[in-house]
PDB file of C-alpha atoms and ligand atoms in Angstrom:
ATOM      1  CA  MET W   1     -19.618   2.151  15.999  1.00  0.00           C
ATOM      2  CA  ILE W   2     -17.552   2.179  19.167  1.00  0.00           C
ATOM      3  CA  GLU W   3     -18.965   3.766  22.317  1.00  0.00           C
ATOM      4  CA  VAL W   4     -16.706   4.220  25.328  1.00  0.00           C
ATOM      5  CA  LYS W   5     -18.533   5.282  28.471  1.00  0.00           C
ATOM      6  CA  ASN W   6     -16.676   6.461  31.548  1.00  0.00           C
ATOM      7  CA  LEU W   7     -13.699   4.148  31.069  1.00  0.00           C
ATOM      8  CA  VAL W   8     -11.474   3.820  34.135  1.00  0.00           C
ATOM      9  CA  LYS W   9      -8.385   1.610  34.166  1.00  0.00           C
ATOM     10  CA  THR W  10      -6.004   1.252  37.080  1.00  0.00           C
ATOM     11  CA  TYR W  11      -2.744  -0.680  37.113  1.00  0.00           C
ATOM     12  CA  GLY W  12      -2.181  -1.387  40.810  1.00  0.00           C
ATOM     13  CA  ASN W  13      -2.606   2.039  42.422  1.00  0.00           C
ATOM     14  CA  PHE W  14      -1.962   3.935  39.225  1.00  0.00           C
ATOM     15  CA  LYS W  15      -4.911   5.321  37.294  1.00  0.00           C
ATOM     16  CA  ALA W  16      -3.885   5.156  33.640  1.00  0.00           C
ATOM     17  CA  VAL W  17      -7.337   6.118  32.311  1.00  0.00           C
ATOM     18  CA  ASP W  18      -9.624   8.213  34.474  1.00  0.00           C
ATOM     19  CA  GLY W  19     -13.190   8.357  33.220  1.00  0.00           C
ATOM     20  CA  ILE W  20     -12.866   8.775  29.461  1.00  0.00           C
ATOM     21  CA  SER W  21     -15.977   8.797  27.251  1.00  0.00           C
ATOM     22  CA  PHE W  22     -16.098   9.138  23.483  1.00  0.00           C
ATOM     23  CA  THR W  23     -17.660   7.682  20.356  1.00  0.00           C
ATOM     24  CA  ALA W  24     -16.130   6.528  17.086  1.00  0.00           C
ATOM     25  CA  GLU W  25     -18.835   6.567  14.432  1.00  0.00           C
ATOM     26  CA  ASN W  26     -19.097   4.581  11.230  1.00  0.00           C
ATOM     27  CA  GLY W  27     -17.882   6.465   8.169  1.00  0.00           C
ATOM     28  CA  LYS W  28     -15.492   8.571  10.216  1.00  0.00           C
ATOM     29  CA  ILE W  29     -11.853   8.514  11.224  1.00  0.00           C
ATOM     30  CA  THR W  30     -11.679   9.208  14.936  1.00  0.00           C
ATOM     31  CA  VAL W  31      -8.334   9.898  16.547  1.00  0.00           C
ATOM     32  CA  LEU W  32      -7.151   9.480  20.116  1.00  0.00           C
ATOM     33  CA  LEU W  33      -4.379  12.026  20.263  1.00  0.00           C
ATOM     34  CA  GLY W  34      -2.080  12.328  23.240  1.00  0.00           C
ATOM     35  CA  PRO W  35       1.554  12.337  24.344  1.00  0.00           C
ATOM     36  CA  ASN W  36       3.380   9.182  25.400  1.00  0.00           C
ATOM     37  CA  GLY W  37       1.801   7.697  28.496  1.00  0.00           C
ATOM     38  CA  ALA W  38      -1.524   9.505  27.985  1.00  0.00           C
ATOM     39  CA  GLY W  39      -3.478   6.242  28.114  1.00  0.00           C
ATOM     40  CA  LYS W  40      -4.089   5.651  24.414  1.00  0.00           C
ATOM     41  CA  SER W  41      -2.950   2.028  24.262  1.00  0.00           C
ATOM     42  CA  THR W  42      -4.725   1.276  27.530  1.00  0.00           C
ATOM     43  CA  THR W  43      -7.944   2.638  26.020  1.00  0.00           C
ATOM     44  CA  ILE W  44      -7.525   0.707  22.765  1.00  0.00           C
ATOM     45  CA  LYS W  45      -6.660  -2.526  24.601  1.00  0.00           C
ATOM     46  CA  SER W  46      -9.714  -2.073  26.812  1.00  0.00           C
ATOM     47  CA  ILE W  47     -11.899  -1.719  23.724  1.00  0.00           C
ATOM     48  CA  ALA W  48     -10.271  -4.814  22.220  1.00  0.00           C
ATOM     49  CA  GLY W  49     -11.259  -6.723  25.357  1.00  0.00           C
ATOM     50  CA  LEU W  50      -7.697  -7.397  26.485  1.00  0.00           C
ATOM     51  CA  LEU W  51      -7.870  -5.591  29.832  1.00  0.00           C
ATOM     52  CA  LYS W  52     -10.193  -5.545  32.813  1.00  0.00           C
ATOM     53  CA  PHE W  53     -11.667  -2.088  33.303  1.00  0.00           C
ATOM     54  CA  ASP W  54     -14.491  -0.131  34.881  1.00  0.00           C
ATOM     55  CA  GLY W  55     -17.084   1.568  32.726  1.00  0.00           C
ATOM     56  CA  GLU W  56     -18.843   0.366  29.604  1.00  0.00           C
ATOM     57  CA  ILE W  57     -17.698  -0.223  26.049  1.00  0.00           C
ATOM     58  CA  LEU W  58     -20.151  -1.011  23.255  1.00  0.00           C
ATOM     59  CA  ILE W  59     -19.291  -2.086  19.733  1.00  0.00           C
ATOM     60  CA  ASP W  60     -22.225  -1.858  17.342  1.00  0.00           C
ATOM     61  CA  GLY W  61     -24.385  -1.843  20.451  1.00  0.00           C
ATOM     62  CA  TYR W  62     -22.911  -5.051  21.899  1.00  0.00           C
ATOM     63  CA  ASP W  63     -20.877  -5.199  25.088  1.00  0.00           C
ATOM     64  CA  ASN W  64     -17.278  -5.460  23.894  1.00  0.00           C
ATOM     65  CA  HIS W  65     -16.807  -8.841  25.570  1.00  0.00           C
ATOM     66  CA  ASP W  66     -19.697 -10.426  23.627  1.00  0.00           C
ATOM     67  CA  ILE W  67     -18.911 -12.713  20.733  1.00  0.00           C
ATOM     68  CA  GLU W  68     -21.079 -10.483  18.492  1.00  0.00           C
ATOM     69  CA  ALA W  69     -18.783  -7.547  19.285  1.00  0.00           C
ATOM     70  CA  LYS W  70     -15.627  -9.570  18.720  1.00  0.00           C
ATOM     71  CA  ARG W  71     -16.900 -10.607  15.313  1.00  0.00           C
ATOM     72  CA  VAL W  72     -17.213  -7.045  14.025  1.00  0.00           C
ATOM     73  CA  PHE W  73     -14.032  -5.307  15.087  1.00  0.00           C
ATOM     74  CA  GLY W  74     -10.453  -5.548  13.930  1.00  0.00           C
ATOM     75  CA  TYR W  75      -7.473  -4.635  16.110  1.00  0.00           C
ATOM     76  CA  ILE W  76      -4.058  -3.585  14.894  1.00  0.00           C
ATOM     77  CA  PRO W  77      -1.836  -3.573  17.999  1.00  0.00           C
ATOM     78  CA  GLU W  78       1.104  -1.266  18.651  1.00  0.00           C
ATOM     79  CA  ALA W  79       3.517  -4.167  18.191  1.00  0.00           C
ATOM     80  CA  ALA W  80       2.654  -7.007  15.828  1.00  0.00           C
ATOM     81  CA  ASN W  81       1.560 -10.244  17.529  1.00  0.00           C
ATOM     82  CA  LEU W  82       2.837 -12.953  15.228  1.00  0.00           C
ATOM     83  CA  TYR W  83       3.901 -16.593  15.301  1.00  0.00           C
ATOM     84  CA  ASP W  84       7.604 -16.793  14.434  1.00  0.00           C
ATOM     85  CA  ASN W  85       7.351 -20.074  12.573  1.00  0.00           C
ATOM     86  CA  LEU W  86       4.164 -19.470  10.592  1.00  0.00           C
ATOM     87  CA  THR W  87       4.301 -17.991   7.111  1.00  0.00           C
ATOM     88  CA  VAL W  88       2.425 -14.905   5.953  1.00  0.00           C
ATOM     89  CA  ARG W  89      -0.111 -17.130   4.205  1.00  0.00           C
ATOM     90  CA  GLU W  90      -0.551 -19.302   7.315  1.00  0.00           C
ATOM     91  CA  HIS W  91      -1.215 -16.256   9.490  1.00  0.00           C
ATOM     92  CA  LEU W  92      -3.916 -15.105   7.113  1.00  0.00           C
ATOM     93  CA  SER W  93      -5.415 -18.616   6.805  1.00  0.00           C
ATOM     94  CA  PHE W  94      -5.557 -18.912  10.575  1.00  0.00           C
ATOM     95  CA  ILE W  95      -7.511 -15.675  10.932  1.00  0.00           C
ATOM     96  CA  LYS W  96      -9.776 -16.493   8.001  1.00  0.00           C
ATOM     97  CA  LYS W  97     -10.640 -19.856   9.546  1.00  0.00           C
ATOM     98  CA  ALA W  98     -11.294 -18.319  12.954  1.00  0.00           C
ATOM     99  CA  TYR W  99     -13.617 -15.708  11.432  1.00  0.00           C
ATOM    100  CA  ASP W 100     -15.072 -17.978   8.753  1.00  0.00           C
ATOM    101  CA  VAL W 101     -13.905 -15.729   5.902  1.00  0.00           C
ATOM    102  CA  LYS W 102     -14.603 -17.262   2.484  1.00  0.00           C
ATOM    103  CA  GLY W 103     -12.606 -16.728  -0.716  1.00  0.00           C
ATOM    104  CA  ASP W 104      -9.196 -15.180  -1.184  1.00  0.00           C
ATOM    105  CA  GLY W 105      -9.945 -12.127  -3.330  1.00  0.00           C
ATOM    106  CA  TYR W 106      -9.546  -9.599  -0.556  1.00  0.00           C
ATOM    107  CA  GLU W 107      -6.475 -11.377   0.791  1.00  0.00           C
ATOM    108  CA  LYS W 108      -4.815 -11.031  -2.629  1.00  0.00           C
ATOM    109  CA  GLU W 109      -5.816  -7.391  -2.818  1.00  0.00           C
ATOM    110  CA  LEU W 110      -4.245  -6.726   0.587  1.00  0.00           C
ATOM    111  CA  LEU W 111      -1.060  -8.630  -0.267  1.00  0.00           C
ATOM    112  CA  SER W 112      -0.714  -6.521  -3.377  1.00  0.00           C
ATOM    113  CA  LEU W 113      -1.475  -3.273  -1.567  1.00  0.00           C
ATOM    114  CA  PHE W 114       1.119  -3.977   1.116  1.00  0.00           C
ATOM    115  CA  GLU W 115       3.577  -5.387  -1.432  1.00  0.00           C
ATOM    116  CA  LEU W 116       3.935  -8.689   0.378  1.00  0.00           C
ATOM    117  CA  GLU W 117       3.046 -11.012  -2.526  1.00  0.00           C
ATOM    118  CA  GLU W 118       6.610 -12.282  -2.755  1.00  0.00           C
ATOM    119  CA  LYS W 119       6.682 -13.020   0.965  1.00  0.00           C
ATOM    120  CA  VAL W 120       3.564 -15.199   1.278  1.00  0.00           C
ATOM    121  CA  ASP W 121       5.593 -18.327   2.011  1.00  0.00           C
ATOM    122  CA  VAL W 122       8.128 -16.670   4.259  1.00  0.00           C
ATOM    123  CA  THR W 123       7.902 -17.163   8.038  1.00  0.00           C
ATOM    124  CA  ALA W 124       7.240 -14.206  10.339  1.00  0.00           C
ATOM    125  CA  LYS W 125      10.691 -14.371  11.880  1.00  0.00           C
ATOM    126  CA  GLU W 126      12.186 -13.700   8.458  1.00  0.00           C
ATOM    127  CA  LEU W 127      10.180 -10.516   7.890  1.00  0.00           C
ATOM    128  CA  SER W 128      11.479  -6.996   8.498  1.00  0.00           C
ATOM    129  CA  LYS W 129       9.816  -4.911  11.229  1.00  0.00           C
ATOM    130  CA  GLY W 130       7.789  -2.978   8.672  1.00  0.00           C
ATOM    131  CA  MET W 131       6.682  -6.177   6.938  1.00  0.00           C
ATOM    132  CA  LYS W 132       5.570  -7.609  10.277  1.00  0.00           C
ATOM    133  CA  GLN W 133       3.527  -4.481  10.841  1.00  0.00           C
ATOM    134  CA  LYS W 134       1.957  -4.859   7.412  1.00  0.00           C
ATOM    135  CA  LEU W 135       1.070  -8.499   8.093  1.00  0.00           C
ATOM    136  CA  SER W 136      -0.459  -7.466  11.396  1.00  0.00           C
ATOM    137  CA  MET W 137      -2.616  -4.933   9.547  1.00  0.00           C
ATOM    138  CA  MET W 138      -3.684  -7.492   6.977  1.00  0.00           C
ATOM    139  CA  MET W 139      -4.730  -9.876   9.731  1.00  0.00           C
ATOM    140  CA  ALA W 140      -7.038  -7.217  11.148  1.00  0.00           C
ATOM    141  CA  LEU W 141      -8.395  -6.205   7.748  1.00  0.00           C
ATOM    142  CA  VAL W 142      -8.978  -9.577   6.088  1.00  0.00           C
ATOM    143  CA  THR W 143     -12.120 -10.120   8.179  1.00  0.00           C
ATOM    144  CA  ARG W 144     -13.571  -6.849   6.796  1.00  0.00           C
ATOM    145  CA  PRO W 145     -14.280  -5.370  10.232  1.00  0.00           C
ATOM    146  CA  ASP W 146     -17.067  -2.886  10.789  1.00  0.00           C
ATOM    147  CA  SER W 147     -14.961  -1.100  13.415  1.00  0.00           C
ATOM    148  CA  LEU W 148     -11.188  -0.926  13.269  1.00  0.00           C
ATOM    149  CA  LEU W 149      -8.865  -0.159  16.181  1.00  0.00           C
ATOM    150  CA  VAL W 150      -5.429   1.038  15.156  1.00  0.00           C
ATOM    151  CA  ASP W 151      -2.789   1.680  17.815  1.00  0.00           C
ATOM    152  CA  GLU W 152       0.072   3.922  16.597  1.00  0.00           C
ATOM    153  CA  PRO W 153      -0.120   2.406  13.142  1.00  0.00           C
ATOM    154  CA  MET W 154       2.691   4.060  11.257  1.00  0.00           C
ATOM    155  CA  ILE W 155       5.599   3.321  13.579  1.00  0.00           C
ATOM    156  CA  GLY W 156       8.183   1.291  11.678  1.00  0.00           C
ATOM    157  CA  LEU W 157       6.691   1.799   8.230  1.00  0.00           C
ATOM    158  CA  ASP W 158       8.488   3.452   5.333  1.00  0.00           C
ATOM    159  CA  PRO W 159       6.971   6.619   3.789  1.00  0.00           C
ATOM    160  CA  MET W 160       5.347   4.757   0.903  1.00  0.00           C
ATOM    161  CA  ALA W 161       3.744   2.246   3.256  1.00  0.00           C
ATOM    162  CA  ILE W 162       2.498   5.089   5.463  1.00  0.00           C
ATOM    163  CA  GLU W 163       0.958   6.776   2.439  1.00  0.00           C
ATOM    164  CA  ASN W 164      -0.705   3.528   1.352  1.00  0.00           C
ATOM    165  CA  THR W 165      -1.980   2.824   4.841  1.00  0.00           C
ATOM    166  CA  LEU W 166      -3.499   6.286   5.147  1.00  0.00           C
ATOM    167  CA  LYS W 167      -5.189   5.853   1.779  1.00  0.00           C
ATOM    168  CA  LEU W 168      -6.539   2.494   2.879  1.00  0.00           C
ATOM    169  CA  LEU W 169      -7.884   3.873   6.175  1.00  0.00           C
ATOM    170  CA  LYS W 170      -9.594   6.642   4.225  1.00  0.00           C
ATOM    171  CA  LYS W 171     -11.120   4.107   1.845  1.00  0.00           C
ATOM    172  CA  LEU W 172     -12.393   2.012   4.748  1.00  0.00           C
ATOM    173  CA  LYS W 173     -13.972   5.106   6.242  1.00  0.00           C
ATOM    174  CA  ASP W 174     -15.606   5.919   2.899  1.00  0.00           C
ATOM    175  CA  ASN W 175     -16.989   2.384   2.920  1.00  0.00           C
ATOM    176  CA  GLY W 176     -18.625   3.062   6.277  1.00  0.00           C
ATOM    177  CA  VAL W 177     -16.106   1.531   8.681  1.00  0.00           C
ATOM    178  CA  ALA W 178     -15.632   3.183  12.086  1.00  0.00           C
ATOM    179  CA  VAL W 179     -11.858   3.769  12.203  1.00  0.00           C
ATOM    180  CA  LEU W 180     -10.296   4.588  15.575  1.00  0.00           C
ATOM    181  CA  ILE W 181      -6.614   5.518  15.483  1.00  0.00           C
ATOM    182  CA  SER W 182      -4.372   6.302  18.424  1.00  0.00           C
ATOM    183  CA  THR W 183      -1.305   8.433  17.807  1.00  0.00           C
ATOM    184  CA  HIS W 184       0.980  11.040  19.307  1.00  0.00           C
ATOM    185  CA  ILE W 185       1.976  12.326  15.867  1.00  0.00           C
ATOM    186  CA  ILE W 186      -0.455  14.945  14.616  1.00  0.00           C
ATOM    187  CA  ASP W 187       1.127  15.370  11.203  1.00  0.00           C
ATOM    188  CA  ILE W 188       0.230  11.826  10.221  1.00  0.00           C
ATOM    189  CA  ILE W 189      -3.491  12.171  10.846  1.00  0.00           C
ATOM    190  CA  ASP W 190      -3.942  15.871  10.090  1.00  0.00           C
ATOM    191  CA  ASP W 191      -5.240  15.227   6.597  1.00  0.00           C
ATOM    192  CA  ILE W 192      -7.522  12.310   7.345  1.00  0.00           C
ATOM    193  CA  TYR W 193      -9.120  12.707  10.765  1.00  0.00           C
ATOM    194  CA  ASP W 194     -12.761  13.697  11.251  1.00  0.00           C
ATOM    195  CA  GLU W 195     -12.952  13.749  15.041  1.00  0.00           C
ATOM    196  CA  ALA W 196     -10.023  14.060  17.439  1.00  0.00           C
ATOM    197  CA  TYR W 197     -10.142  13.383  21.157  1.00  0.00           C
ATOM    198  CA  ILE W 198      -7.131  14.870  22.909  1.00  0.00           C
ATOM    199  CA  ILE W 199      -6.165  12.933  26.011  1.00  0.00           C
ATOM    200  CA  ASP W 200      -3.424  13.581  28.538  1.00  0.00           C
ATOM    201  CA  LYS W 201      -2.589  11.751  31.760  1.00  0.00           C
ATOM    202  CA  GLY W 202      -5.644   9.551  31.379  1.00  0.00           C
ATOM    203  CA  VAL W 203      -8.096  12.424  31.085  1.00  0.00           C
ATOM    204  CA  LEU W 204     -10.047  13.637  28.064  1.00  0.00           C
ATOM    205  CA  LYS W 205      -9.029  17.258  27.525  1.00  0.00           C
ATOM    206  CA  ALA W 206     -10.825  18.230  24.335  1.00  0.00           C
ATOM    207  CA  HIS W 207     -12.938  17.014  21.441  1.00  0.00           C
ATOM    208  CA  VAL W 208     -12.056  18.651  18.150  1.00  0.00           C
ATOM    209  CA  SER W 209     -14.197  18.165  15.024  1.00  0.00           C
ATOM    210  CA  LYS W 210     -12.452  18.680  11.697  1.00  0.00           C
ATOM    211  CA  SER W 211     -15.560  20.367  10.365  1.00  0.00           C
ATOM    212  CA  GLU W 212     -15.240  23.066  13.018  1.00  0.00           C
ATOM    213  CA  LEU W 213     -11.518  23.782  12.716  1.00  0.00           C
ATOM    214  CA  ASN W 214      -8.846  24.681  10.204  1.00  0.00           C
ATOM    215  CA  LEU W 215      -5.927  22.274   9.883  1.00  0.00           C
ATOM    216  CA  ASN W 216      -3.442  24.154  12.046  1.00  0.00           C
ATOM    217  CA  SER W 217      -5.696  24.478  14.994  1.00  0.00           C
ATOM    218  CA  LEU W 218      -5.576  20.811  15.959  1.00  0.00           C
ATOM    219  CA  LYS W 219      -1.839  21.181  16.462  1.00  0.00           C
ATOM    220  CA  ASP W 220      -2.311  24.457  18.346  1.00  0.00           C
ATOM    221  CA  GLU W 221      -4.972  22.902  20.508  1.00  0.00           C
ATOM    222  CA  PHE W 222      -2.872  19.798  21.187  1.00  0.00           C
ATOM    223  CA  LEU W 223       0.242  21.790  22.105  1.00  0.00           C
ATOM    224  CA  ARG W 224      -1.726  24.172  24.282  1.00  0.00           C
ATOM    225  CA  ILE W 225      -3.407  21.358  26.159  1.00  0.00           C
ATOM    226  CA  THR W 226      -0.282  19.267  26.665  1.00  0.00           C
ATOM    227  CA  ALA W 227       2.122  22.175  27.310  1.00  0.00           C
ATOM    228  CA  GLY W 228       4.338  21.704  30.335  1.00  0.00           C
ATOM    229  CA  ASP W 229       3.970  17.952  30.305  1.00  0.00           C
ATOM    230  CA  GLU W 230       7.517  16.578  30.619  1.00  0.00           C
ATOM    231  CA  LYS W 231       6.439  13.283  29.098  1.00  0.00           C
ATOM    232  CA  HIS W 232       5.468  15.075  25.894  1.00  0.00           C
ATOM    233  CA  GLU W 233       7.795  14.321  23.001  1.00  0.00           C
TER     234      GLU W 233
HETATM  235  P1  ADP D 301       0.080   5.641  25.578  1.00  0.00           P
HETATM  236  O1  ADP D 301      -0.334   4.505  24.710  1.00  0.00           O
HETATM  237  O2  ADP D 301      -0.806   6.827  25.481  1.00  0.00           O
HETATM  238  O3  ADP D 301       1.506   6.031  25.376  1.00  0.00           O
HETATM  239  P2  ADP D 301      -0.358   3.736  27.727  1.00  0.00           P
HETATM  240  O4  ADP D 301      -1.817   3.488  27.692  1.00  0.00           O
HETATM  241  O5  ADP D 301       0.524   2.699  27.148  1.00  0.00           O
HETATM  242  O6  ADP D 301      -0.049   5.166  27.112  1.00  0.00           O
HETATM  243  O7  ADP D 301       0.083   3.954  29.237  1.00  0.00           O
HETATM  244  C1  ADP D 301      -0.604   4.868  30.073  1.00  0.00           C
HETATM  245  C2  ADP D 301       0.040   4.846  31.443  1.00  0.00           C
HETATM  246  O8  ADP D 301      -0.183   3.575  32.064  1.00  0.00           O
HETATM  247  C3  ADP D 301       1.550   5.058  31.436  1.00  0.00           C
HETATM  248  O9  ADP D 301       1.892   5.846  32.546  1.00  0.00           O
HETATM  249  C4  ADP D 301       2.092   3.648  31.550  1.00  0.00           C
HETATM  250  O10 ADP D 301       3.347   3.640  32.193  1.00  0.00           O
HETATM  251  C5  ADP D 301       1.036   2.968  32.398  1.00  0.00           C
HETATM  252  N1  ADP D 301       0.941   1.532  32.068  1.00  0.00           N
HETATM  253  C6  ADP D 301       0.640   1.005  30.860  1.00  0.00           C
HETATM  254  N2  ADP D 301       0.596  -0.329  30.910  1.00  0.00           N
HETATM  255  C7  ADP D 301       0.894  -0.673  32.189  1.00  0.00           C
HETATM  256  C8  ADP D 301       1.013  -1.926  32.878  1.00  0.00           C
HETATM  257  N3  ADP D 301       0.805  -3.087  32.264  1.00  0.00           N
HETATM  258  N4  ADP D 301       1.304  -1.856  34.190  1.00  0.00           N
HETATM  259  C9  ADP D 301       1.502  -0.687  34.825  1.00  0.00           C
HETATM  260  N5  ADP D 301       1.389   0.519  34.240  1.00  0.00           N
HETATM  261  C10 ADP D 301       1.105   0.540  32.933  1.00  0.00           C
HETATM  262 MG1   MG D 302       0.671   3.507  23.213  1.00  0.00          MG
END
């Protein structure tokens, strides 16, 4: 479970996130929905422990900077962070060593799911953008995280890969993982979200529970709340 309490992040004089609080529970897909520049990546990076911030972030009850917290979450960044000269297999081995992951059953399952079996010995610089994204996802998943942070996951993926990724996120949720996805594209998460937090200009504007709404209303709500925002695309 991820608990964000009164998160404030300033870059210089600019307040990118201004007092956001929300929870992403285990067994649910929670979405941070907001237009470009809303503060989604800043929030996700804060949770991942990559930024200094004010407020409090707990992962499974641990402060997000604690080693116990780092052990239980996975982070899929907006843009893949890879080593050009390492192969797919070497990337996965590196993560498995760092997290003390035993066996290669799940790794094989992921390679098959993302259709990267034929690329295991290919270096990152030889992968297409979509393949890099897939490798980045596998690196976050191979540790079997209890909480998963996913920043704009589907950018650069082909339709089949998007479909597979959505199915996988749903399966993780069914297995009790707390999945937190940031996106500005409602259509992608419409079918799978449980809780949506709509943010705009660093402020939490609404919390929408799937159980309390029909499918169209999330879009209506989002458009209503972000109407008139020139940055909205
Ligand atoms: P989103 O992911 O919702 O599109 P971001 O969290 O990336 O939004 O950015 C939120 C705001 O913070 C934007 O106005 C962006 O320009 C600003 N911002 C993001 N990163 C930095 C940075 N490193 N330095 C200065 N401003 C930043
Ligand atoms: Mg972003």
